[in-house]
Amino acid sequence: MAASRPAVFFDRDGVLNIDHGYTYRQQDFEWMPGALAAIKYFNDQQYLVFVITNQSGIGRGYYTEEDMFGLHKFMSEQLSKQGAHIDAFYHCPHHPDAQEKPYRKICNCRKPAPGLIEQAFGEWDIEQQQSFLIGDKLSDLQAAEAAHIPGYLFQGGNLYEFVRTLKIVKQNL
Ligand SMILES: [Mg+2]
Ligand SMILES: [Zn+2]
């Protein structure tokens, strides 16, 4: 049986890509400086890499889930060219005031709730003690806390340089 692995949970907008507000088209997508290198770094360190993202733009009717899947596929293709990958994307399409009725609810997956992180823990063999989240908003850090993992606030700049400043708990780093 393979050993469980630590996980890094990345918020998407404002961490992996510049937050232009409800990004869903390839032409509007702009990687954060150092994002590809940061993801590759964790791949190489045998971390599982997850994206944990609120996408209320789906519930609000700004774009569809298919649009979002298309963008995530585009991200994965770009990463692949660098020898990097994201193991899984988890998203919340809901909002209490969503225009689209199926998405109009108070859910347990919209951050600051921990539902998406807990879903990943349920689906993967993750070493929780050495896992953590990187987000750009208080709600990201609150979700991490609710899921009992540390959260680190990224406030822009170069994501790779940022992750190298973290006192990451994995013993062999
Ligand atoms: Mg964000
Ligand atoms: Zn949700």
PDB file of C-alpha atoms and ligand atoms in Angstrom:
ATOM      1  CA  MET A   1       0.000   0.000   0.000  1.00  0.00           C
ATOM      2  CA  ALA A   2       1.347   3.401  -0.906  1.00  0.00           C
ATOM      3  CA  ALA A   3       2.123   5.697   1.982  1.00  0.00           C
ATOM      4  CA  SER A   4      -0.225   8.584   2.566  1.00  0.00           C
ATOM      5  CA  ARG A   5       1.058  11.901   1.297  1.00  0.00           C
ATOM      6  CA  PRO A   6       0.778  15.455   2.592  1.00  0.00           C
ATOM      7  CA  ALA A   7      -1.392  17.824   0.607  1.00  0.00           C
ATOM      8  CA  VAL A   8      -1.241  21.464  -0.316  1.00  0.00           C
ATOM      9  CA  PHE A   9      -4.601  23.117  -0.893  1.00  0.00           C
ATOM     10  CA  PHE A  10      -4.415  26.159  -3.139  1.00  0.00           C
ATOM     11  CA  ASP A  11      -7.140  28.719  -3.448  1.00  0.00           C
ATOM     12  CA  ARG A  12      -7.385  29.557  -7.150  1.00  0.00           C
ATOM     13  CA  ASP A  13      -8.272  33.198  -7.852  1.00  0.00           C
ATOM     14  CA  GLY A  14      -5.726  35.526  -6.282  1.00  0.00           C
ATOM     15  CA  VAL A  15      -3.284  32.692  -5.601  1.00  0.00           C
ATOM     16  CA  LEU A  16      -2.710  30.580  -8.723  1.00  0.00           C
ATOM     17  CA  ASN A  17      -4.011  33.254 -11.062  1.00  0.00           C
ATOM     18  CA  ILE A  18      -4.502  36.995 -10.929  1.00  0.00           C
ATOM     19  CA  ASP A  19      -7.987  37.673  -9.590  1.00  0.00           C
ATOM     20  CA  HIS A  20      -9.748  39.613 -12.320  1.00  0.00           C
ATOM     21  CA  GLY A  21     -13.164  38.734 -10.857  1.00  0.00           C
ATOM     22  CA  TYR A  22     -15.168  35.706 -12.029  1.00  0.00           C
ATOM     23  CA  THR A  23     -12.480  34.458 -14.397  1.00  0.00           C
ATOM     24  CA  TYR A  24     -13.705  31.663 -16.660  1.00  0.00           C
ATOM     25  CA  ARG A  25     -12.258  32.332 -20.124  1.00  0.00           C
ATOM     26  CA  GLN A  26      -8.780  31.272 -21.214  1.00  0.00           C
ATOM     27  CA  GLN A  27      -8.064  34.703 -22.660  1.00  0.00           C
ATOM     28  CA  ASP A  28      -8.733  36.315 -19.278  1.00  0.00           C
ATOM     29  CA  PHE A  29      -6.656  33.808 -17.362  1.00  0.00           C
ATOM     30  CA  GLU A  30      -3.306  35.041 -16.126  1.00  0.00           C
ATOM     31  CA  TRP A  31      -1.059  32.834 -13.983  1.00  0.00           C
ATOM     32  CA  MET A  32       0.260  34.380 -10.810  1.00  0.00           C
ATOM     33  CA  PRO A  33       4.030  34.893 -11.126  1.00  0.00           C
ATOM     34  CA  GLY A  34       5.749  31.767  -9.837  1.00  0.00           C
ATOM     35  CA  ALA A  35       2.534  29.696  -9.774  1.00  0.00           C
ATOM     36  CA  LEU A  36       3.689  27.002 -12.188  1.00  0.00           C
ATOM     37  CA  ALA A  37       7.025  26.698 -10.384  1.00  0.00           C
ATOM     38  CA  ALA A  38       5.255  26.498  -7.018  1.00  0.00           C
ATOM     39  CA  ILE A  39       2.990  23.684  -8.200  1.00  0.00           C
ATOM     40  CA  LYS A  40       5.921  21.823  -9.735  1.00  0.00           C
ATOM     41  CA  TYR A  41       7.858  22.254  -6.506  1.00  0.00           C
ATOM     42  CA  PHE A  42       5.127  20.489  -4.527  1.00  0.00           C
ATOM     43  CA  ASN A  43       4.764  17.808  -7.211  1.00  0.00           C
ATOM     44  CA  ASP A  44       8.480  17.121  -6.934  1.00  0.00           C
ATOM     45  CA  GLN A  45       8.243  16.987  -3.133  1.00  0.00           C
ATOM     46  CA  GLN A  46       5.557  14.283  -3.454  1.00  0.00           C
ATOM     47  CA  TYR A  47       2.767  16.475  -2.147  1.00  0.00           C
ATOM     48  CA  LEU A  48      -0.749  16.057  -3.420  1.00  0.00           C
ATOM     49  CA  VAL A  49      -1.786  19.370  -4.980  1.00  0.00           C
ATOM     50  CA  PHE A  50      -5.426  20.450  -4.828  1.00  0.00           C
ATOM     51  CA  VAL A  51      -7.350  23.523  -5.881  1.00  0.00           C
ATOM     52  CA  ILE A  52     -10.139  24.560  -3.521  1.00  0.00           C
ATOM     53  CA  THR A  53     -12.210  27.300  -5.113  1.00  0.00           C
ATOM     54  CA  ASN A  54     -15.476  29.146  -4.548  1.00  0.00           C
ATOM     55  CA  GLN A  55     -17.108  29.586  -7.964  1.00  0.00           C
ATOM     56  CA  SER A  56     -20.332  31.362  -7.118  1.00  0.00           C
ATOM     57  CA  GLY A  57     -20.239  32.850 -10.623  1.00  0.00           C
ATOM     58  CA  ILE A  58     -21.834  29.561 -11.660  1.00  0.00           C
ATOM     59  CA  GLY A  59     -24.753  29.978  -9.296  1.00  0.00           C
ATOM     60  CA  ARG A  60     -24.999  33.634 -10.205  1.00  0.00           C
ATOM     61  CA  GLY A  61     -25.364  32.650 -13.855  1.00  0.00           C
ATOM     62  CA  TYR A  62     -22.215  34.440 -15.044  1.00  0.00           C
ATOM     63  CA  TYR A  63     -20.778  31.246 -16.547  1.00  0.00           C
ATOM     64  CA  THR A  64     -21.473  27.544 -16.485  1.00  0.00           C
ATOM     65  CA  GLU A  65     -19.833  24.639 -14.789  1.00  0.00           C
ATOM     66  CA  GLU A  66     -18.742  23.487 -18.264  1.00  0.00           C
ATOM     67  CA  ASP A  67     -16.969  26.824 -18.771  1.00  0.00           C
ATOM     68  CA  MET A  68     -15.122  26.302 -15.516  1.00  0.00           C
ATOM     69  CA  PHE A  69     -14.169  22.718 -16.404  1.00  0.00           C
ATOM     70  CA  GLY A  70     -12.808  24.055 -19.690  1.00  0.00           C
ATOM     71  CA  LEU A  71     -10.647  26.577 -17.869  1.00  0.00           C
ATOM     72  CA  HIS A  72      -9.342  23.938 -15.468  1.00  0.00           C
ATOM     73  CA  LYS A  73      -8.482  21.716 -18.420  1.00  0.00           C
ATOM     74  CA  PHE A  74      -6.588  24.631 -19.946  1.00  0.00           C
ATOM     75  CA  MET A  75      -4.690  25.122 -16.681  1.00  0.00           C
ATOM     76  CA  SER A  76      -3.828  21.430 -16.570  1.00  0.00           C
ATOM     77  CA  GLU A  77      -2.553  21.508 -20.161  1.00  0.00           C
ATOM     78  CA  GLN A  78      -0.323  24.474 -19.392  1.00  0.00           C
ATOM     79  CA  LEU A  79       1.006  22.760 -16.279  1.00  0.00           C
ATOM     80  CA  SER A  80       1.648  19.574 -18.195  1.00  0.00           C
ATOM     81  CA  LYS A  81       3.983  21.442 -20.568  1.00  0.00           C
ATOM     82  CA  GLN A  82       6.068  22.340 -17.500  1.00  0.00           C
ATOM     83  CA  GLY A  83       6.032  18.801 -16.142  1.00  0.00           C
ATOM     84  CA  ALA A  84       3.623  19.821 -13.365  1.00  0.00           C
ATOM     85  CA  HIS A  85       0.095  18.885 -12.426  1.00  0.00           C
ATOM     86  CA  ILE A  86      -2.823  19.513 -10.104  1.00  0.00           C
ATOM     87  CA  ASP A  87      -4.147  16.268  -8.636  1.00  0.00           C
ATOM     88  CA  ALA A  88      -7.740  17.486  -8.346  1.00  0.00           C
ATOM     89  CA  PHE A  89      -9.886  20.600  -8.486  1.00  0.00           C
ATOM     90  CA  TYR A  90     -12.694  21.056  -5.967  1.00  0.00           C
ATOM     91  CA  HIS A  91     -15.184  23.848  -6.464  1.00  0.00           C
ATOM     92  CA  CYS A  92     -18.314  25.253  -4.840  1.00  0.00           C
ATOM     93  CA  PRO A  93     -20.856  26.571  -7.380  1.00  0.00           C
ATOM     94  CA  HIS A  94     -23.352  27.679  -4.728  1.00  0.00           C
ATOM     95  CA  HIS A  95     -24.422  30.961  -3.252  1.00  0.00           C
ATOM     96  CA  PRO A  96     -27.308  31.757  -0.914  1.00  0.00           C
ATOM     97  CA  ASP A  97     -28.540  34.397  -3.400  1.00  0.00           C
ATOM     98  CA  ALA A  98     -27.777  32.461  -6.596  1.00  0.00           C
ATOM     99  CA  GLN A  99     -29.925  33.271  -9.619  1.00  0.00           C
ATOM    100  CA  GLU A 100     -29.809  29.657 -10.702  1.00  0.00           C
ATOM    101  CA  LYS A 101     -32.118  27.729  -8.424  1.00  0.00           C
ATOM    102  CA  PRO A 102     -30.156  24.446  -8.183  1.00  0.00           C
ATOM    103  CA  TYR A 103     -27.213  26.420  -6.849  1.00  0.00           C
ATOM    104  CA  ARG A 104     -29.178  28.604  -4.423  1.00  0.00           C
ATOM    105  CA  LYS A 105     -28.432  27.249  -1.008  1.00  0.00           C
ATOM    106  CA  ILE A 106     -26.394  27.532   2.129  1.00  0.00           C
ATOM    107  CA  CYS A 107     -23.925  24.721   1.586  1.00  0.00           C
ATOM    108  CA  ASN A 108     -21.048  23.220   3.496  1.00  0.00           C
ATOM    109  CA  CYS A 109     -18.611  23.625   0.612  1.00  0.00           C
ATOM    110  CA  ARG A 110     -18.460  27.396   0.177  1.00  0.00           C
ATOM    111  CA  LYS A 111     -15.444  28.707   2.040  1.00  0.00           C
ATOM    112  CA  PRO A 112     -15.197  29.647   4.934  1.00  0.00           C
ATOM    113  CA  ALA A 113     -16.899  26.247   5.341  1.00  0.00           C
ATOM    114  CA  PRO A 114     -14.479  23.309   5.191  1.00  0.00           C
ATOM    115  CA  GLY A 115     -16.568  21.014   2.943  1.00  0.00           C
ATOM    116  CA  LEU A 116     -14.275  20.980  -0.080  1.00  0.00           C
ATOM    117  CA  ILE A 117     -11.191  20.253   1.985  1.00  0.00           C
ATOM    118  CA  GLU A 118     -13.051  17.514   3.842  1.00  0.00           C
ATOM    119  CA  GLN A 119     -14.165  16.047   0.518  1.00  0.00           C
ATOM    120  CA  ALA A 120     -10.536  15.777  -0.577  1.00  0.00           C
ATOM    121  CA  PHE A 121      -9.621  14.124   2.712  1.00  0.00           C
ATOM    122  CA  GLY A 122     -12.401  11.626   2.074  1.00  0.00           C
ATOM    123  CA  GLU A 123     -11.281  10.820  -1.458  1.00  0.00           C
ATOM    124  CA  TRP A 124      -7.495  10.710  -1.132  1.00  0.00           C
ATOM    125  CA  ASP A 125      -4.994   9.118   1.213  1.00  0.00           C
ATOM    126  CA  ILE A 126      -3.726  12.337   2.783  1.00  0.00           C
ATOM    127  CA  GLU A 127      -1.361  12.816   5.678  1.00  0.00           C
ATOM    128  CA  GLN A 128      -3.333  15.489   7.456  1.00  0.00           C
ATOM    129  CA  GLN A 129      -0.646  16.433   9.982  1.00  0.00           C
ATOM    130  CA  GLN A 130       1.596  17.814   7.253  1.00  0.00           C
ATOM    131  CA  SER A 131      -1.032  19.369   5.013  1.00  0.00           C
ATOM    132  CA  PHE A 132      -1.908  23.032   4.708  1.00  0.00           C
ATOM    133  CA  LEU A 133      -3.700  25.640   2.628  1.00  0.00           C
ATOM    134  CA  ILE A 134      -2.565  28.786   0.834  1.00  0.00           C
ATOM    135  CA  GLY A 135      -5.209  31.434   0.234  1.00  0.00           C
ATOM    136  CA  ASP A 136      -5.544  35.149  -0.304  1.00  0.00           C
ATOM    137  CA  LYS A 137      -8.614  35.801   1.831  1.00  0.00           C
ATOM    138  CA  LEU A 138      -9.631  35.399   5.443  1.00  0.00           C
ATOM    139  CA  SER A 139     -12.376  32.991   4.324  1.00  0.00           C
ATOM    140  CA  ASP A 140      -9.683  30.659   2.928  1.00  0.00           C
ATOM    141  CA  LEU A 141      -7.850  30.637   6.239  1.00  0.00           C
ATOM    142  CA  GLN A 142     -11.114  30.081   8.118  1.00  0.00           C
ATOM    143  CA  ALA A 143     -11.861  27.059   5.928  1.00  0.00           C
ATOM    144  CA  ALA A 144      -8.413  25.674   6.683  1.00  0.00           C
ATOM    145  CA  GLU A 145      -8.890  26.207  10.405  1.00  0.00           C
ATOM    146  CA  ALA A 146     -12.293  24.502  10.290  1.00  0.00           C
ATOM    147  CA  ALA A 147     -10.623  21.565   8.515  1.00  0.00           C
ATOM    148  CA  HIS A 148      -7.875  21.485  11.188  1.00  0.00           C
ATOM    149  CA  ILE A 149      -4.960  22.348   8.928  1.00  0.00           C
ATOM    150  CA  PRO A 150      -2.772  25.469   8.886  1.00  0.00           C
ATOM    151  CA  GLY A 151      -3.584  28.238   6.441  1.00  0.00           C
ATOM    152  CA  TYR A 152      -1.115  30.722   5.011  1.00  0.00           C
ATOM    153  CA  LEU A 153      -2.097  34.115   3.644  1.00  0.00           C
ATOM    154  CA  PHE A 154      -0.609  34.973   0.249  1.00  0.00           C
ATOM    155  CA  GLN A 155      -0.922  38.654  -0.528  1.00  0.00           C
ATOM    156  CA  GLY A 156       0.391  38.726  -4.072  1.00  0.00           C
ATOM    157  CA  GLY A 157       3.856  38.729  -5.563  1.00  0.00           C
ATOM    158  CA  ASN A 158       5.704  35.619  -6.613  1.00  0.00           C
ATOM    159  CA  LEU A 159       4.008  32.450  -5.412  1.00  0.00           C
ATOM    160  CA  TYR A 160       7.107  30.268  -5.716  1.00  0.00           C
ATOM    161  CA  GLU A 161       9.168  32.672  -3.623  1.00  0.00           C
ATOM    162  CA  PHE A 162       6.319  32.775  -1.105  1.00  0.00           C
ATOM    163  CA  VAL A 163       6.120  29.007  -0.680  1.00  0.00           C
ATOM    164  CA  ARG A 164       9.867  28.792  -0.215  1.00  0.00           C
ATOM    165  CA  THR A 165       9.566  31.155   2.780  1.00  0.00           C
ATOM    166  CA  LEU A 166       7.071  28.865   4.519  1.00  0.00           C
ATOM    167  CA  LYS A 167       8.338  26.732   7.354  1.00  0.00           C
ATOM    168  CA  ILE A 168       6.706  23.736   5.808  1.00  0.00           C
ATOM    169  CA  VAL A 169       6.349  20.908   8.215  1.00  0.00           C
ATOM    170  CA  LYS A 170       7.308  17.997   5.981  1.00  0.00           C
ATOM    171  CA  GLN A 171      10.389  16.571   7.657  1.00  0.00           C
ATOM    172  CA  ASN A 172      12.648  16.204   4.663  1.00  0.00           C
ATOM    173  CA  LEU A 173      12.268  19.747   3.292  1.00  0.00           C
TER     174      LEU A 173
HETATM  175 MG    MG B   1      -8.970  33.918  -3.762  1.00  0.00          MG
HETATM  176 ZN    ZN B   2     -21.165  24.873  -2.061  1.00  0.00          ZN
END
